[in-house]
PDB file of C-alpha atoms in Angstrom:
ATOM      1  CA  UNK A   1     -33.480 -23.288 -32.213  1.00  0.00           C
ATOM      2  CA  UNK A   2     -35.665 -20.586 -30.583  1.00  0.00           C
ATOM      3  CA  UNK A   3     -34.938 -19.133 -27.183  1.00  0.00           C
ATOM      4  CA  UNK A   4     -36.925 -20.517 -24.206  1.00  0.00           C
ATOM      5  CA  UNK A   5     -38.505 -18.390 -21.442  1.00  0.00           C
ATOM      6  CA  UNK A   6     -37.749 -20.126 -18.185  1.00  0.00           C
ATOM      7  CA  UNK A   7     -39.797 -19.098 -15.057  1.00  0.00           C
ATOM      8  CA  UNK A   8     -37.428 -20.201 -12.269  1.00  0.00           C
ATOM      9  CA  UNK A   9     -38.641 -19.317  -8.792  1.00  0.00           C
ATOM     10  CA  UNK A  10     -39.306 -20.336  -5.249  1.00  0.00           C
ATOM     11  CA  UNK A  11     -42.687 -20.561  -3.669  1.00  0.00           C
ATOM     12  CA  UNK A  12     -43.932 -21.449  -0.333  1.00  0.00           C
ATOM     13  CA  UNK A  13     -46.174 -24.604  -0.062  1.00  0.00           C
ATOM     14  CA  UNK A  14     -49.178 -22.326  -0.156  1.00  0.00           C
ATOM     15  CA  UNK A  15     -48.146 -20.792  -3.508  1.00  0.00           C
ATOM     16  CA  UNK A  16     -46.680 -17.470  -2.332  1.00  0.00           C
ATOM     17  CA  UNK A  17     -43.531 -15.903  -3.891  1.00  0.00           C
ATOM     18  CA  UNK A  18     -43.185 -13.173  -1.302  1.00  0.00           C
ATOM     19  CA  UNK A  19     -44.799 -11.615   1.771  1.00  0.00           C
ATOM     20  CA  UNK A  20     -47.520  -9.043   1.117  1.00  0.00           C
ATOM     21  CA  UNK A  21     -44.797  -6.300   1.489  1.00  0.00           C
ATOM     22  CA  UNK A  22     -42.574  -8.053  -1.226  1.00  0.00           C
ATOM     23  CA  UNK A  23     -39.999  -9.476   1.029  1.00  0.00           C
ATOM     24  CA  UNK A  24     -38.518 -12.959   0.552  1.00  0.00           C
ATOM     25  CA  UNK A  25     -36.553 -13.021   4.034  1.00  0.00           C
ATOM     26  CA  UNK A  26     -38.327 -16.480   4.470  1.00  0.00           C
ATOM     27  CA  UNK A  27     -35.987 -17.857   1.719  1.00  0.00           C
ATOM     28  CA  UNK A  28     -32.795 -16.823   3.732  1.00  0.00           C
ATOM     29  CA  UNK A  29     -33.933 -18.218   6.779  1.00  0.00           C
ATOM     30  CA  UNK A  30     -34.113 -21.827   5.319  1.00  0.00           C
ATOM     31  CA  UNK A  31     -31.276 -23.801   6.716  1.00  0.00           C
ATOM     32  CA  UNK A  32     -28.755 -25.061   3.827  1.00  0.00           C
ATOM     33  CA  UNK A  33     -25.874 -26.685   5.752  1.00  0.00           C
ATOM     34  CA  UNK A  34     -24.424 -28.122   2.469  1.00  0.00           C
ATOM     35  CA  UNK A  35     -24.751 -24.798   0.552  1.00  0.00           C
ATOM     36  CA  UNK A  36     -26.818 -26.174  -2.243  1.00  0.00           C
ATOM     37  CA  UNK A  37     -27.887 -23.638  -5.031  1.00  0.00           C
ATOM     38  CA  UNK A  38     -30.969 -25.646  -5.974  1.00  0.00           C
ATOM     39  CA  UNK A  39     -29.638 -25.698  -9.599  1.00  0.00           C
ATOM     40  CA  UNK A  40     -29.446 -22.017  -9.817  1.00  0.00           C
ATOM     41  CA  UNK A  41     -25.987 -22.154 -11.309  1.00  0.00           C
ATOM     42  CA  UNK A  42     -27.273 -24.572 -14.090  1.00  0.00           C
ATOM     43  CA  UNK A  43     -29.877 -22.053 -14.928  1.00  0.00           C
ATOM     44  CA  UNK A  44     -27.482 -19.143 -15.186  1.00  0.00           C
ATOM     45  CA  UNK A  45     -25.236 -21.061 -17.631  1.00  0.00           C
ATOM     46  CA  UNK A  46     -28.413 -21.504 -19.975  1.00  0.00           C
ATOM     47  CA  UNK A  47     -29.534 -17.823 -19.995  1.00  0.00           C
ATOM     48  CA  UNK A  48     -28.085 -14.437 -21.106  1.00  0.00           C
ATOM     49  CA  UNK A  49     -31.350 -12.344 -20.449  1.00  0.00           C
ATOM     50  CA  UNK A  50     -33.671 -11.718 -17.439  1.00  0.00           C
ATOM     51  CA  UNK A  51     -37.248 -10.376 -17.321  1.00  0.00           C
ATOM     52  CA  UNK A  52     -38.973  -8.825 -14.296  1.00  0.00           C
ATOM     53  CA  UNK A  53     -41.625  -6.441 -13.204  1.00  0.00           C
ATOM     54  CA  UNK A  54     -40.741  -3.155 -11.511  1.00  0.00           C
ATOM     55  CA  UNK A  55     -41.850  -4.340  -8.113  1.00  0.00           C
ATOM     56  CA  UNK A  56     -39.746  -7.339  -8.412  1.00  0.00           C
ATOM     57  CA  UNK A  57     -36.709  -4.967  -9.321  1.00  0.00           C
ATOM     58  CA  UNK A  58     -37.326  -3.029  -6.257  1.00  0.00           C
ATOM     59  CA  UNK A  59     -36.993  -6.159  -4.028  1.00  0.00           C
ATOM     60  CA  UNK A  60     -33.960  -7.196  -5.860  1.00  0.00           C
ATOM     61  CA  UNK A  61     -32.299  -3.691  -5.331  1.00  0.00           C
ATOM     62  CA  UNK A  62     -32.932  -4.187  -1.669  1.00  0.00           C
ATOM     63  CA  UNK A  63     -30.844  -7.471  -1.561  1.00  0.00           C
ATOM     64  CA  UNK A  64     -27.904  -7.148   0.716  1.00  0.00           C
ATOM     65  CA  UNK A  65     -25.583  -8.439  -1.837  1.00  0.00           C
ATOM     66  CA  UNK A  66     -26.371  -5.719  -4.420  1.00  0.00           C
ATOM     67  CA  UNK A  67     -27.878  -6.085  -8.029  1.00  0.00           C
ATOM     68  CA  UNK A  68     -26.914 -10.039  -8.580  1.00  0.00           C
ATOM     69  CA  UNK A  69     -27.725  -9.988 -12.344  1.00  0.00           C
ATOM     70  CA  UNK A  70     -25.229  -7.866 -13.908  1.00  0.00           C
ATOM     71  CA  UNK A  71     -23.714 -10.454 -16.117  1.00  0.00           C
ATOM     72  CA  UNK A  72     -26.953 -10.573 -18.057  1.00  0.00           C
ATOM     73  CA  UNK A  73     -29.117  -8.149 -20.171  1.00  0.00           C
ATOM     74  CA  UNK A  74     -32.046  -7.282 -17.942  1.00  0.00           C
ATOM     75  CA  UNK A  75     -35.460  -5.990 -18.831  1.00  0.00           C
ATOM     76  CA  UNK A  76     -37.911  -4.302 -16.373  1.00  0.00           C
ATOM     77  CA  UNK A  77     -41.540  -3.826 -17.441  1.00  0.00           C
ATOM     78  CA  UNK A  78     -43.079  -0.708 -16.040  1.00  0.00           C
ATOM     79  CA  UNK A  79     -46.185   1.250 -16.919  1.00  0.00           C
ATOM     80  CA  UNK A  80     -44.205   4.550 -16.594  1.00  0.00           C
ATOM     81  CA  UNK A  81     -41.015   6.037 -17.862  1.00  0.00           C
ATOM     82  CA  UNK A  82     -38.212   5.544 -15.538  1.00  0.00           C
ATOM     83  CA  UNK A  83     -34.690   7.098 -15.395  1.00  0.00           C
ATOM     84  CA  UNK A  84     -31.854   5.240 -17.063  1.00  0.00           C
ATOM     85  CA  UNK A  85     -30.289   2.560 -14.930  1.00  0.00           C
ATOM     86  CA  UNK A  86     -26.688   0.950 -15.265  1.00  0.00           C
ATOM     87  CA  UNK A  87     -28.287  -2.470 -14.534  1.00  0.00           C
ATOM     88  CA  UNK A  88     -31.499  -2.737 -16.446  1.00  0.00           C
ATOM     89  CA  UNK A  89     -33.438  -1.433 -19.645  1.00  0.00           C
ATOM     90  CA  UNK A  90     -36.815  -0.356 -18.675  1.00  0.00           C
ATOM     91  CA  UNK A  91     -39.728  -1.537 -21.125  1.00  0.00           C
ATOM     92  CA  UNK A  92     -42.984   0.496 -21.203  1.00  0.00           C
ATOM     93  CA  UNK A  93     -44.250  -1.198 -24.552  1.00  0.00           C
ATOM     94  CA  UNK A  94     -46.512  -3.956 -24.643  1.00  0.00           C
ATOM     95  CA  UNK A  95     -44.461  -6.860 -22.759  1.00  0.00           C
ATOM     96  CA  UNK A  96     -45.934  -9.817 -24.605  1.00  0.00           C
ATOM     97  CA  UNK A  97     -44.878  -8.437 -28.014  1.00  0.00           C
ATOM     98  CA  UNK A  98     -41.688  -7.472 -26.509  1.00  0.00           C
ATOM     99  CA  UNK A  99     -41.028 -11.025 -25.464  1.00  0.00           C
ATOM    100  CA  UNK A 100     -42.123 -12.403 -28.601  1.00  0.00           C
ATOM    101  CA  UNK A 101     -39.508 -10.282 -30.544  1.00  0.00           C
ATOM    102  CA  UNK A 102     -36.965 -11.275 -27.903  1.00  0.00           C
ATOM    103  CA  UNK A 103     -37.501 -14.883 -28.375  1.00  0.00           C
ATOM    104  CA  UNK A 104     -37.018 -14.462 -32.018  1.00  0.00           C
ATOM    105  CA  UNK A 105     -33.524 -12.911 -31.671  1.00  0.00           C
ATOM    106  CA  UNK A 106     -30.266 -15.066 -31.518  1.00  0.00           C
ATOM    107  CA  UNK A 107     -29.090 -15.784 -27.856  1.00  0.00           C
ATOM    108  CA  UNK A 108     -29.263 -17.936 -24.997  1.00  0.00           C
ATOM    109  CA  UNK A 109     -32.658 -18.751 -23.041  1.00  0.00           C
ATOM    110  CA  UNK A 110     -34.404 -16.153 -21.105  1.00  0.00           C
ATOM    111  CA  UNK A 111     -35.039 -16.180 -17.448  1.00  0.00           C
ATOM    112  CA  UNK A 112     -38.378 -14.901 -16.296  1.00  0.00           C
ATOM    113  CA  UNK A 113     -37.763 -13.771 -12.546  1.00  0.00           C
ATOM    114  CA  UNK A 114     -41.160 -12.621 -11.933  1.00  0.00           C
ATOM    115  CA  UNK A 115     -43.291 -11.394 -10.212  1.00  0.00           C
ATOM    116  CA  UNK A 116     -46.598 -12.742 -10.131  1.00  0.00           C
ATOM    117  CA  UNK A 117     -48.431 -10.267 -12.495  1.00  0.00           C
ATOM    118  CA  UNK A 118     -45.679 -10.978 -15.011  1.00  0.00           C
ATOM    119  CA  UNK A 119     -45.867 -14.663 -14.411  1.00  0.00           C
ATOM    120  CA  UNK A 120     -49.544 -14.503 -15.166  1.00  0.00           C
ATOM    121  CA  UNK A 121     -49.308 -12.378 -18.346  1.00  0.00           C
ATOM    122  CA  UNK A 122     -46.775 -14.439 -20.115  1.00  0.00           C
ATOM    123  CA  UNK A 123     -48.272 -17.765 -19.264  1.00  0.00           C
ATOM    124  CA  UNK A 124     -51.565 -16.404 -20.732  1.00  0.00           C
ATOM    125  CA  UNK A 125     -49.828 -15.390 -23.664  1.00  0.00           C
ATOM    126  CA  UNK A 126     -48.234 -18.699 -24.165  1.00  0.00           C
ATOM    127  CA  UNK A 127     -44.680 -17.392 -23.712  1.00  0.00           C
ATOM    128  CA  UNK A 128     -43.482 -19.419 -20.821  1.00  0.00           C
ATOM    129  CA  UNK A 129     -41.743 -22.574 -22.073  1.00  0.00           C
ATOM    130  CA  UNK A 130     -40.659 -24.013 -18.933  1.00  0.00           C
ATOM    131  CA  UNK A 131     -41.347 -23.600 -15.282  1.00  0.00           C
ATOM    132  CA  UNK A 132     -38.713 -24.531 -12.546  1.00  0.00           C
ATOM    133  CA  UNK A 133     -40.424 -24.259  -9.362  1.00  0.00           C
ATOM    134  CA  UNK A 134     -38.673 -24.795  -6.039  1.00  0.00           C
ATOM    135  CA  UNK A 135     -41.240 -25.608  -3.294  1.00  0.00           C
ATOM    136  CA  UNK A 136     -40.117 -24.341  -0.019  1.00  0.00           C
ATOM    137  CA  UNK A 137     -41.286 -26.194   3.158  1.00  0.00           C
ATOM    138  CA  UNK A 138     -43.045 -23.298   4.722  1.00  0.00           C
ATOM    139  CA  UNK A 139     -46.654 -22.015   4.638  1.00  0.00           C
ATOM    140  CA  UNK A 140     -46.484 -18.173   4.553  1.00  0.00           C
ATOM    141  CA  UNK A 141     -50.331 -17.433   4.796  1.00  0.00           C
ATOM    142  CA  UNK A 142     -50.792 -13.990   3.376  1.00  0.00           C
ATOM    143  CA  UNK A 143     -48.573 -13.097   0.543  1.00  0.00           C
ATOM    144  CA  UNK A 144     -48.030 -12.443  -2.971  1.00  0.00           C
ATOM    145  CA  UNK A 145     -49.054 -15.511  -5.305  1.00  0.00           C
ATOM    146  CA  UNK A 146     -47.078 -17.303  -7.793  1.00  0.00           C
ATOM    147  CA  UNK A 147     -49.961 -16.747 -10.137  1.00  0.00           C
ATOM    148  CA  UNK A 148     -52.758 -14.131  -9.375  1.00  0.00           C
ATOM    149  CA  UNK A 149     -56.408 -15.455  -9.466  1.00  0.00           C
ATOM    150  CA  UNK A 150     -57.025 -13.781 -12.853  1.00  0.00           C
ATOM    151  CA  UNK A 151     -54.313 -16.489 -14.485  1.00  0.00           C
ATOM    152  CA  UNK A 152     -56.244 -18.885 -16.895  1.00  0.00           C
ATOM    153  CA  UNK A 153     -56.398 -22.701 -16.418  1.00  0.00           C
ATOM    154  CA  UNK A 154     -53.127 -23.976 -17.970  1.00  0.00           C
ATOM    155  CA  UNK A 155     -52.172 -27.570 -18.361  1.00  0.00           C
ATOM    156  CA  UNK A 156     -48.464 -28.584 -17.692  1.00  0.00           C
ATOM    157  CA  UNK A 157     -46.491 -31.523 -17.671  1.00  0.00           C
ATOM    158  CA  UNK A 158     -43.899 -32.730 -15.142  1.00  0.00           C
ATOM    159  CA  UNK A 159     -40.499 -33.120 -16.705  1.00  0.00           C
ATOM    160  CA  UNK A 160     -38.297 -33.883 -13.567  1.00  0.00           C
ATOM    161  CA  UNK A 161     -38.408 -33.464  -9.772  1.00  0.00           C
ATOM    162  CA  UNK A 162     -35.506 -33.411  -7.428  1.00  0.00           C
ATOM    163  CA  UNK A 163     -35.437 -33.208  -3.697  1.00  0.00           C
ATOM    164  CA  UNK A 164     -32.552 -31.318  -1.697  1.00  0.00           C
ATOM    165  CA  UNK A 165     -31.270 -31.790   1.968  1.00  0.00           C
ATOM    166  CA  UNK A 166     -32.943 -28.228   2.553  1.00  0.00           C
ATOM    167  CA  UNK A 167     -36.483 -29.647   2.184  1.00  0.00           C
ATOM    168  CA  UNK A 168     -36.853 -27.962  -1.130  1.00  0.00           C
ATOM    169  CA  UNK A 169     -38.417 -29.886  -4.034  1.00  0.00           C
ATOM    170  CA  UNK A 170     -37.338 -28.431  -7.573  1.00  0.00           C
ATOM    171  CA  UNK A 171     -40.190 -29.350  -9.881  1.00  0.00           C
ATOM    172  CA  UNK A 172     -39.519 -28.703 -13.615  1.00  0.00           C
ATOM    173  CA  UNK A 173     -42.768 -28.300 -15.620  1.00  0.00           C
ATOM    174  CA  UNK A 174     -43.257 -27.617 -19.393  1.00  0.00           C
ATOM    175  CA  UNK A 175     -46.392 -27.268 -21.684  1.00  0.00           C
ATOM    176  CA  UNK A 176     -47.511 -30.640 -23.186  1.00  0.00           C
ATOM    177  CA  UNK A 177     -46.416 -29.252 -26.808  1.00  0.00           C
ATOM    178  CA  UNK A 178     -43.090 -28.345 -25.576  1.00  0.00           C
ATOM    179  CA  UNK A 179     -42.290 -31.937 -24.013  1.00  0.00           C
ATOM    180  CA  UNK A 180     -43.667 -33.617 -27.215  1.00  0.00           C
ATOM    181  CA  UNK A 181     -41.084 -31.594 -29.380  1.00  0.00           C
ATOM    182  CA  UNK A 182     -38.241 -32.140 -27.172  1.00  0.00           C
ATOM    183  CA  UNK A 183     -38.417 -36.087 -27.350  1.00  0.00           C
TER     184      UNK A 183
END
């Protein structure tokens, strides 16, 4: 069975994945008395690879807990050569072709961490198989959108939804062709 690319991300009710400066501090401010992980641990059991853009890597590296994805093979797309890193492999080649080749290799599923430009590119290239979107009960106003305005119209089908005591609703979507083939 082919590997799936899963976009698992959180977004505000107005569709923002980060503030304009790239920070996601609003996610940490959400009360979570029961300590729920919003199905994050289930996702990490399904994957062995992550994908992200360089701006997203900069945000991840600024997290207080350090680099959280050390157990996975991590690829970061960048337009310029970067020095080697112990955590990630930098990719300067065509991102869409790279992901097509990656999906054809043996392995678990692949987590598309983001950001918005990567989300748009891979959706446009029909490389996103599943979207797990955690809708966070906040309106951010100005911010980085989940999908930039240049993203083409794309039909999705709701596979499941789950509400948590944090107020987050996790919605899982798939392309209609992927839903039909999984039945």
